[in-house]
PDB file of C-alpha atoms and ligand atoms in Angstrom:
ATOM      1  CA  MET H  56     105.378-121.603 -36.468  1.00 98.00           C
ATOM      2  CA  ASP H  57     106.609-124.892 -35.030  1.00 97.00           C
ATOM      3  CA  GLY H  58     105.026-127.152 -32.449  1.00 98.00           C
ATOM      4  CA  ASN H  59     101.439-127.565 -33.657  1.00 98.00           C
ATOM      5  CA  GLY H  60     101.721-131.342 -33.850  1.00 97.00           C
ATOM      6  CA  ARG H  61     103.196-131.706 -30.354  1.00 98.00           C
ATOM      7  CA  TRP H  62     100.599-129.331 -28.916  1.00 98.00           C
ATOM      8  CA  ALA H  63      97.876-131.604 -30.289  1.00 98.00           C
ATOM      9  CA  GLN H  64      99.609-134.835 -29.219  1.00 98.00           C
ATOM     10  CA  GLN H  65      99.917-133.520 -25.651  1.00 98.00           C
ATOM     11  CA  ARG H  66      96.128-133.145 -25.655  1.00 98.00           C
ATOM     12  CA  LYS H  67      95.543-136.525 -27.348  1.00 98.00           C
ATOM     13  CA  LEU H  68      94.118-134.705 -30.350  1.00 98.00           C
ATOM     14  CA  PRO H  69      94.888-135.254 -34.038  1.00 96.00           C
ATOM     15  CA  ARG H  70      97.722-133.121 -35.442  1.00 95.00           C
ATOM     16  CA  THR H  71      95.164-131.190 -37.478  1.00 95.00           C
ATOM     17  CA  ALA H  72      93.723-129.808 -34.227  1.00 97.00           C
ATOM     18  CA  GLY H  73      97.170-128.347 -33.542  1.00 97.00           C
ATOM     19  CA  HIS H  74      97.189-126.602 -36.914  1.00 97.00           C
ATOM     20  CA  GLN H  75      93.686-125.255 -36.249  1.00 97.00           C
ATOM     21  CA  ALA H  76      94.868-123.874 -32.914  1.00 98.00           C
ATOM     22  CA  GLY H  77      97.878-122.509 -34.821  1.00 97.00           C
ATOM     23  CA  VAL H  78      95.576-120.373 -36.966  1.00 96.00           C
ATOM     24  CA  LYS H  79      94.199-118.759 -33.778  1.00 96.00           C
ATOM     25  CA  ALA H  80      97.760-117.932 -32.721  1.00 98.00           C
ATOM     26  CA  VAL H  81      98.328-116.353 -36.152  1.00 97.00           C
ATOM     27  CA  HIS H  82      95.333-114.106 -35.465  1.00 94.00           C
ATOM     28  CA  LYS H  83      96.716-112.914 -32.136  1.00 97.00           C
ATOM     29  CA  VAL H  84     100.182-112.269 -33.497  1.00 97.00           C
ATOM     30  CA  VAL H  85      98.916-110.317 -36.520  1.00 96.00           C
ATOM     31  CA  GLU H  86      96.769-108.217 -34.181  1.00 95.00           C
ATOM     32  CA  PHE H  87      99.766-107.620 -31.907  1.00 96.00           C
ATOM     33  CA  CYS H  88     101.860-106.394 -34.831  1.00 96.00           C
ATOM     34  CA  GLY H  89      99.097-104.015 -35.911  1.00 94.00           C
ATOM     35  CA  HIS H  90      98.838-102.528 -32.394  1.00 94.00           C
ATOM     36  CA  LYS H  91     102.590-102.274 -31.847  1.00 95.00           C
ATOM     37  CA  GLY H  92     103.452-100.764 -35.210  1.00 95.00           C
ATOM     38  CA  ILE H  93     105.413-103.783 -36.423  1.00 96.00           C
ATOM     39  CA  LYS H  94     105.233-103.106 -40.131  1.00 97.00           C
ATOM     40  CA  VAL H  95     106.192-106.445 -41.650  1.00 98.00           C
ATOM     41  CA  LEU H  96     105.415-109.952 -40.433  1.00 98.00           C
ATOM     42  CA  THR H  97     106.402-113.025 -42.429  1.00 98.00           C
ATOM     43  CA  LEU H  98     105.026-116.389 -41.364  1.00 98.00           C
ATOM     44  CA  PHE H  99     106.374-119.733 -42.531  1.00 98.00           C
ATOM     45  CA  ALA H 100     103.197-121.746 -43.078  1.00 97.00           C
ATOM     46  CA  PHE H 101     104.353-124.539 -45.394  1.00 97.00           C
ATOM     47  CA  SER H 102     107.839-125.425 -46.533  1.00 95.00           C
ATOM     48  CA  ARG H 103     108.827-127.296 -49.663  1.00 94.00           C
ATOM     49  CA  GLU H 104     109.999-130.060 -47.324  1.00 93.00           C
ATOM     50  CA  ASN H 105     106.511-130.279 -45.744  1.00 95.00           C
ATOM     51  CA  TRP H 106     105.313-132.197 -48.837  1.00 97.00           C
ATOM     52  CA  ASN H 107     107.036-135.200 -47.218  1.00 95.00           C
ATOM     53  CA  ARG H 108     104.353-135.321 -44.508  1.00 95.00           C
ATOM     54  CA  PRO H 109     101.495-137.855 -44.641  1.00 94.00           C
ATOM     55  CA  GLU H 110      99.080-137.033 -47.443  1.00 95.00           C
ATOM     56  CA  SER H 111      96.178-136.632 -45.013  1.00 94.00           C
ATOM     57  CA  GLU H 112      98.030-133.958 -43.009  1.00 94.00           C
ATOM     58  CA  ILE H 113      98.991-132.078 -46.182  1.00 96.00           C
ATOM     59  CA  GLY H 114      95.380-132.223 -47.363  1.00 96.00           C
ATOM     60  CA  SER H 115      94.012-130.837 -44.129  1.00 95.00           C
ATOM     61  CA  LEU H 116      96.659-128.087 -44.014  1.00 96.00           C
ATOM     62  CA  MET H 117      95.742-126.982 -47.554  1.00 97.00           C
ATOM     63  CA  GLU H 118      92.069-127.035 -46.605  1.00 96.00           C
ATOM     64  CA  LEU H 119      92.839-124.965 -43.534  1.00 96.00           C
ATOM     65  CA  PHE H 120      94.742-122.366 -45.612  1.00 96.00           C
ATOM     66  CA  LEU H 121      91.866-122.124 -48.079  1.00 96.00           C
ATOM     67  CA  LYS H 122      89.212-121.753 -45.369  1.00 96.00           C
ATOM     68  CA  ALA H 123      91.268-119.172 -43.479  1.00 95.00           C
ATOM     69  CA  LEU H 124      91.811-117.188 -46.674  1.00 95.00           C
ATOM     70  CA  LYS H 125      88.140-117.162 -47.603  1.00 93.00           C
ATOM     71  CA  ARG H 126      87.180-116.226 -44.049  1.00 93.00           C
ATOM     72  CA  GLU H 127      89.855-113.634 -43.247  1.00 93.00           C
ATOM     73  CA  ALA H 128      90.542-111.720 -46.469  1.00 94.00           C
ATOM     74  CA  ASP H 129      87.831-109.095 -45.860  1.00 94.00           C
ATOM     75  CA  GLN H 130      88.833-108.584 -42.252  1.00 93.00           C
ATOM     76  CA  LEU H 131      92.480-108.173 -43.174  1.00 94.00           C
ATOM     77  CA  ALA H 132      91.475-105.607 -45.796  1.00 93.00           C
ATOM     78  CA  GLU H 133      89.471-103.676 -43.174  1.00 94.00           C
ATOM     79  CA  ASN H 134      92.370-103.811 -40.724  1.00 93.00           C
ATOM     80  CA  HIS H 135      94.760-102.152 -43.186  1.00 94.00           C
ATOM     81  CA  VAL H 136      96.793-105.315 -43.674  1.00 96.00           C
ATOM     82  CA  ARG H 137      98.344-106.013 -47.063  1.00 97.00           C
ATOM     83  CA  LEU H 138      98.540-109.765 -47.578  1.00 97.00           C
ATOM     84  CA  ARG H 139     101.141-111.342 -49.819  1.00 97.00           C
ATOM     85  CA  PHE H 140     102.387-114.852 -50.430  1.00 98.00           C
ATOM     86  CA  ILE H 141     105.864-116.078 -51.204  1.00 97.00           C
ATOM     87  CA  GLY H 142     106.803-119.510 -52.485  1.00 97.00           C
ATOM     88  CA  ASP H 143     106.211-121.667 -55.531  1.00 96.00           C
ATOM     89  CA  ARG H 144     102.491-121.404 -56.237  1.00 96.00           C
ATOM     90  CA  SER H 145     102.601-123.807 -59.150  1.00 93.00           C
ATOM     91  CA  GLY H 146     102.587-126.737 -56.696  1.00 89.00           C
ATOM     92  CA  LEU H 147      99.305-125.602 -55.079  1.00 97.00           C
ATOM     93  CA  SER H 148      95.733-126.336 -56.149  1.00 96.00           C
ATOM     94  CA  SER H 149      94.222-123.935 -58.658  1.00 97.00           C
ATOM     95  CA  GLU H 150      91.487-123.024 -56.168  1.00 97.00           C
ATOM     96  CA  LEU H 151      94.020-122.109 -53.504  1.00 97.00           C
ATOM     97  CA  GLN H 152      96.034-120.131 -56.058  1.00 98.00           C
ATOM     98  CA  LYS H 153      92.893-118.264 -57.077  1.00 97.00           C
ATOM     99  CA  HIS H 154      92.000-117.286 -53.513  1.00 97.00           C
ATOM    100  CA  MET H 155      95.578-116.266 -52.784  1.00 97.00           C
ATOM    101  CA  ARG H 156      95.453-113.941 -55.772  1.00 97.00           C
ATOM    102  CA  LEU H 157      92.026-112.562 -54.781  1.00 96.00           C
ATOM    103  CA  ALA H 158      93.147-111.877 -51.213  1.00 96.00           C
ATOM    104  CA  GLU H 159      96.284-110.135 -52.478  1.00 97.00           C
ATOM    105  CA  GLU H 160      94.210-107.987 -54.820  1.00 96.00           C
ATOM    106  CA  LYS H 161      91.678-107.163 -52.110  1.00 96.00           C
ATOM    107  CA  THR H 162      94.364-105.981 -49.681  1.00 96.00           C
ATOM    108  CA  ALA H 163      96.823-104.472 -52.181  1.00 96.00           C
ATOM    109  CA  VAL H 164      96.079-100.824 -51.335  1.00 96.00           C
ATOM    110  CA  ASN H 165      96.792-101.263 -47.611  1.00 95.00           C
ATOM    111  CA  GLU H 166     100.017 -99.903 -46.223  1.00 91.00           C
ATOM    112  CA  GLU H 167      99.849-100.219 -42.442  1.00 92.00           C
ATOM    113  CA  THR H 168     101.028-103.818 -41.999  1.00 94.00           C
ATOM    114  CA  ASP H 169     102.536-106.217 -44.512  1.00 97.00           C
ATOM    115  CA  LEU H 170     101.589-109.791 -43.734  1.00 98.00           C
ATOM    116  CA  ILE H 171     103.542-112.263 -45.809  1.00 98.00           C
ATOM    117  CA  ILE H 172     102.733-115.944 -45.745  1.00 98.00           C
ATOM    118  CA  ALA H 173     105.352-118.356 -47.033  1.00 98.00           C
ATOM    119  CA  VAL H 174     103.673-121.354 -48.682  1.00 97.00           C
ATOM    120  CA  ASN H 175     105.612-124.011 -50.604  1.00 97.00           C
ATOM    121  CA  TYR H 176     108.578-121.802 -49.848  1.00 97.00           C
ATOM    122  CA  GLY H 177     112.229-122.533 -49.172  1.00 97.00           C
ATOM    123  CA  GLY H 178     115.174-120.168 -48.830  1.00 97.00           C
ATOM    124  CA  ARG H 179     117.259-122.228 -51.269  1.00 97.00           C
ATOM    125  CA  TRP H 180     114.390-122.322 -53.774  1.00 97.00           C
ATOM    126  CA  ASP H 181     114.233-118.538 -53.583  1.00 97.00           C
ATOM    127  CA  ILE H 182     117.972-118.143 -54.258  1.00 98.00           C
ATOM    128  CA  VAL H 183     117.768-120.652 -57.131  1.00 98.00           C
ATOM    129  CA  GLN H 184     114.835-118.850 -58.766  1.00 97.00           C
ATOM    130  CA  ALA H 185     116.704-115.536 -58.402  1.00 98.00           C
ATOM    131  CA  ALA H 186     119.820-117.060 -60.013  1.00 98.00           C
ATOM    132  CA  ARG H 187     117.695-118.436 -62.871  1.00 98.00           C
ATOM    133  CA  SER H 188     116.167-115.102 -63.539  1.00 98.00           C
ATOM    134  CA  LEU H 189     119.620-113.454 -63.669  1.00 98.00           C
ATOM    135  CA  GLY H 190     120.721-116.292 -65.970  1.00 98.00           C
ATOM    136  CA  LYS H 191     117.862-115.483 -68.339  1.00 98.00           C
ATOM    137  CA  ARG H 192     118.894-111.832 -68.415  1.00 98.00           C
ATOM    138  CA  ILE H 193     122.425-112.935 -69.325  1.00 98.00           C
ATOM    139  CA  GLU H 194     121.032-115.155 -72.099  1.00 98.00           C
ATOM    140  CA  THR H 195     119.184-112.235 -73.620  1.00 98.00           C
ATOM    141  CA  GLY H 196     122.331-110.105 -73.468  1.00 97.00           C
ATOM    142  CA  GLU H 197     120.771-107.615 -71.035  1.00 97.00           C
ATOM    143  CA  LEU H 198     123.348-108.446 -68.367  1.00 97.00           C
ATOM    144  CA  ARG H 199     126.957-109.639 -68.126  1.00 97.00           C
ATOM    145  CA  ALA H 200     127.981-112.180 -65.440  1.00 97.00           C
ATOM    146  CA  GLU H 201     130.585-109.757 -63.987  1.00 97.00           C
ATOM    147  CA  GLN H 202     127.817-107.263 -63.250  1.00 97.00           C
ATOM    148  CA  ILE H 203     126.156-109.621 -60.758  1.00 98.00           C
ATOM    149  CA  ASP H 204     126.546-108.499 -57.173  1.00 97.00           C
ATOM    150  CA  ALA H 205     124.567-108.926 -53.941  1.00 96.00           C
ATOM    151  CA  GLY H 206     122.278-106.049 -54.877  1.00 96.00           C
ATOM    152  CA  LEU H 207     121.334-107.525 -58.256  1.00 97.00           C
ATOM    153  CA  LEU H 208     120.783-111.015 -56.877  1.00 97.00           C
ATOM    154  CA  GLY H 209     118.869-109.686 -53.864  1.00 97.00           C
ATOM    155  CA  ALA H 210     116.570-107.738 -56.188  1.00 97.00           C
ATOM    156  CA  GLU H 211     115.404-110.990 -57.802  1.00 98.00           C
ATOM    157  CA  LEU H 212     114.454-112.622 -54.488  1.00 98.00           C
ATOM    158  CA  SER H 213     111.007-112.760 -52.930  1.00 96.00           C
ATOM    159  CA  LEU H 214     110.437-109.704 -50.720  1.00 92.00           C
ATOM    160  CA  ALA H 215     113.116-107.700 -52.526  1.00 95.00           C
ATOM    161  CA  ASN H 216     111.082-104.540 -51.977  1.00 91.00           C
ATOM    162  CA  LEU H 217     110.899-104.989 -48.192  1.00 94.00           C
ATOM    163  CA  PRO H 218     113.526-104.321 -45.521  1.00 94.00           C
ATOM    164  CA  GLU H 219     115.525-107.316 -44.312  1.00 94.00           C
ATOM    165  CA  PRO H 220     113.986-108.834 -41.163  1.00 97.00           C
ATOM    166  CA  ASP H 221     115.102-107.447 -37.788  1.00 97.00           C
ATOM    167  CA  LEU H 222     113.986-110.433 -35.763  1.00 98.00           C
ATOM    168  CA  PHE H 223     113.507-114.131 -36.527  1.00 98.00           C
ATOM    169  CA  ILE H 224     111.366-116.083 -34.075  1.00 98.00           C
ATOM    170  CA  ARG H 225     111.086-119.858 -34.020  1.00 98.00           C
ATOM    171  CA  SER H 226     108.633-121.509 -31.647  1.00 98.00           C
ATOM    172  CA  GLY H 227     108.639-125.171 -30.631  1.00 98.00           C
ATOM    173  CA  GLY H 228     112.141-125.546 -29.148  1.00 98.00           C
ATOM    174  CA  ASP H 229     114.290-126.393 -32.192  1.00 98.00           C
ATOM    175  CA  GLN H 230     117.203-124.075 -32.777  1.00 98.00           C
ATOM    176  CA  ARG H 231     117.612-123.990 -36.522  1.00 98.00           C
ATOM    177  CA  ILE H 232     116.521-121.920 -39.491  1.00 97.00           C
ATOM    178  CA  SER H 233     115.146-124.812 -41.571  1.00 97.00           C
ATOM    179  CA  ASN H 234     115.561-123.142 -44.946  1.00 97.00           C
ATOM    180  CA  PHE H 235     113.653-119.943 -44.110  1.00 97.00           C
ATOM    181  CA  MET H 236     114.706-116.697 -45.835  1.00 97.00           C
ATOM    182  CA  LEU H 237     118.357-117.778 -45.934  1.00 97.00           C
ATOM    183  CA  TRP H 238     119.589-114.738 -47.830  1.00 97.00           C
ATOM    184  CA  GLN H 239     117.511-112.170 -45.982  1.00 97.00           C
ATOM    185  CA  LEU H 240     118.456-113.452 -42.496  1.00 97.00           C
ATOM    186  CA  ALA H 241     122.162-112.615 -42.903  1.00 96.00           C
ATOM    187  CA  TYR H 242     122.090-109.973 -40.120  1.00 95.00           C
ATOM    188  CA  THR H 243     118.774-110.805 -38.461  1.00 97.00           C
ATOM    189  CA  GLU H 244     118.649-111.384 -34.710  1.00 97.00           C
ATOM    190  CA  LEU H 245     117.601-114.949 -33.920  1.00 98.00           C
ATOM    191  CA  TYR H 246     115.205-115.844 -31.096  1.00 98.00           C
ATOM    192  CA  PHE H 247     114.197-119.360 -30.165  1.00 98.00           C
ATOM    193  CA  THR H 248     111.516-120.329 -27.669  1.00 98.00           C
ATOM    194  CA  GLU H 249     110.290-123.640 -26.277  1.00 98.00           C
ATOM    195  CA  VAL H 250     106.701-122.382 -26.449  1.00 98.00           C
ATOM    196  CA  LEU H 251     104.660-124.390 -28.964  1.00 98.00           C
ATOM    197  CA  TRP H 252     103.096-122.280 -31.718  1.00 98.00           C
ATOM    198  CA  PRO H 253      99.432-122.653 -30.620  1.00 98.00           C
ATOM    199  CA  ASP H 254     100.447-121.238 -27.205  1.00 98.00           C
ATOM    200  CA  PHE H 255     102.300-118.348 -28.813  1.00 98.00           C
ATOM    201  CA  GLY H 256     100.578-114.985 -28.412  1.00 97.00           C
ATOM    202  CA  PRO H 257     101.020-111.355 -27.363  1.00 98.00           C
ATOM    203  CA  GLU H 258     102.967-112.186 -24.157  1.00 98.00           C
ATOM    204  CA  GLU H 259     105.429-114.282 -26.120  1.00 98.00           C
ATOM    205  CA  MET H 260     105.774-111.551 -28.731  1.00 98.00           C
ATOM    206  CA  GLU H 261     106.443-109.015 -25.935  1.00 98.00           C
ATOM    207  CA  LYS H 262     109.196-111.272 -24.575  1.00 98.00           C
ATOM    208  CA  ALA H 263     110.782-111.713 -27.992  1.00 98.00           C
ATOM    209  CA  VAL H 264     110.696-107.982 -28.709  1.00 97.00           C
ATOM    210  CA  ALA H 265     112.220-107.243 -25.262  1.00 97.00           C
ATOM    211  CA  VAL H 266     115.089-109.666 -25.954  1.00 97.00           C
ATOM    212  CA  TYR H 267     115.568-108.054 -29.363  1.00 97.00           C
ATOM    213  CA  ALA H 268     115.687-104.589 -27.762  1.00 95.00           C
ATOM    214  CA  GLY H 269     118.575-105.771 -25.564  1.00 94.00           C
ATOM    215  CA  ARG H 270     120.653-107.003 -28.483  1.00 95.00           C
ATOM    216  CA  GLN H 271     123.413-104.927 -29.992  1.00 88.00           C
ATOM    217  CA  ARG H 272     123.414-105.008 -33.782  1.00 81.00           C
ATOM    218  CA  ARG H 273     126.830-104.286 -35.202  1.00 78.00           C
ATOM    219  CA  PHE H 274     126.598-105.381 -38.849  1.00 80.00           C
ATOM    220  CA  GLY H 275     130.334-106.146 -38.810  1.00 82.00           C
ATOM    221  CA  ARG H 276     131.355-102.898 -37.056  1.00 82.00           C
ATOM    222  CA  VAL H 277     133.027-102.496 -33.638  1.00 79.00           C
ATOM    223  CA  PRO H 278     130.858-101.440 -30.649  1.00 79.00           C
ATOM    224  CA  GLU H 279     132.236 -97.865 -30.637  1.00 81.00           C
ATOM    225  CA  GLN H 280     130.943 -97.356 -34.164  1.00 78.00           C
ATOM    226  CA  THR H 281     127.433 -98.409 -33.160  1.00 77.00           C
ATOM    227  CA  GLY H 282     127.241 -95.925 -30.297  1.00 68.00           C
ATOM    228  CA  ALA H 283     127.275 -98.715 -27.669  1.00 58.00           C
ATOM    229  CA  ARG H 284     129.843 -99.122 -24.861  1.00 49.00           C
ATOM    230  CA  ALA H 285     132.511-101.799 -25.395  1.00 42.00           C
ATOM    231  CA  ASP H 286     131.403-103.686 -22.271  1.00 43.00           C
ATOM    232  CA  ASP H 287     127.894-103.914 -23.764  1.00 43.00           C
ATOM    233  CA  GLU H 288     129.285-106.244 -26.387  1.00 39.00           C
ATOM    234  CA  CYS H 289     127.367-109.471 -26.649  1.00 35.00           C
TER     235      CYS H 289
HETATM  236  C1  FPP F 269     104.794-126.791 -37.938  1.00 74.69           C
HETATM  237  O1  FPP F 269     104.391-127.476 -36.763  1.00 74.69           O
HETATM  238  C2  FPP F 269     103.650-126.120 -38.522  1.00 74.69           C
HETATM  239  C3  FPP F 269     103.204-126.293 -39.800  1.00 74.69           C
HETATM  240  C4  FPP F 269     103.858-127.170 -40.776  1.00 74.69           C
HETATM  241  C5  FPP F 269     101.980-125.612 -40.269  1.00 74.69           C
HETATM  242  C6  FPP F 269     101.870-124.200 -39.803  1.00 74.69           C
HETATM  243  C7  FPP F 269     100.553-123.682 -40.217  1.00 74.69           C
HETATM  244  C8  FPP F 269      99.707-123.004 -39.413  1.00 74.69           C
HETATM  245  C9  FPP F 269     100.011-122.570 -38.038  1.00 74.69           C
HETATM  246  C10 FPP F 269      98.443-122.547 -39.975  1.00 74.69           C
HETATM  247  C11 FPP F 269      98.690-121.178 -40.509  1.00 74.69           C
HETATM  248  C12 FPP F 269      97.541-120.696 -41.220  1.00 74.69           C
HETATM  249  C13 FPP F 269      97.541-119.590 -41.951  1.00 74.69           C
HETATM  250  C14 FPP F 269      96.273-119.149 -42.529  1.00 74.69           C
HETATM  251  C15 FPP F 269      98.767-118.798 -42.181  1.00 74.69           C
HETATM  252  P1  FPP F 269     104.588-129.041 -36.709  1.00 74.69           P
HETATM  253  O2  FPP F 269     103.376-129.684 -37.277  1.00 74.69           O
HETATM  254  O3  FPP F 269     105.872-129.396 -37.366  1.00 74.69           O
HETATM  255  O4  FPP F 269     104.680-129.314 -35.169  1.00 74.69           O
HETATM  256  P2  FPP F 269     105.550-130.443 -34.451  1.00 74.69           P
HETATM  257  O5  FPP F 269     106.997-130.048 -34.639  1.00 74.69           O
HETATM  258  O6  FPP F 269     105.114-130.346 -33.036  1.00 74.69           O
HETATM  259  O7  FPP F 269     105.208-131.759 -35.076  1.00 74.69           O
END
């Protein structure tokens, strides 16, 4: 969800105003996914690298998360959304941790849409914590190093119980992954747009989904094996 700061600067507003407008965009996109039957949506709200921002911006982002959680948890529960968080919670305030847990509990029975918010998350952190947990199993003698394969490592990662993402969208014009779901994105289609996150909404989602629908996913196979014509290759 990139571009909040620039959106605000363009309007001569403080960066925080961009993040506030970003929350409204989150609303629209979650609603879109519910209507269109998109089952899983993962949003990158705060990276481990974001701690390097000015303290005042970090403070207002954390406040914004907390307020949004307190305000939205009931509505998400009513709208059949199951909310989950990924990332290192130990770096967050105990109040925020508490409300994250409460919102997860409140929405746990829902199955229509999975909304996952990545907070204090990083793809490398996730792989490291998975490796540590395999290491511990080796220490206890439960596992031998030779038994480790992609399946075993993948099972220790955040979101192990969900399908790998079909589509990655980055708003705000930069064309990089910035440490988001590094393992899970191995075969994900990438989509980059100049649109700043606060301006991102249903029309932008429609565009991204249309581009995705035109892509040919081969997962290492040749076009003939995927049922597509060779001249469709892209
Ligand atoms: C990146 O834009 C955005 C963030 C670091 C924060 C994203 C958070 C929100 C949109 C709020 C989400 C809220 C909930 C409840 C999930 P940037 O500040 O880096 O923008 P810039 O590149 O223009 O400076």
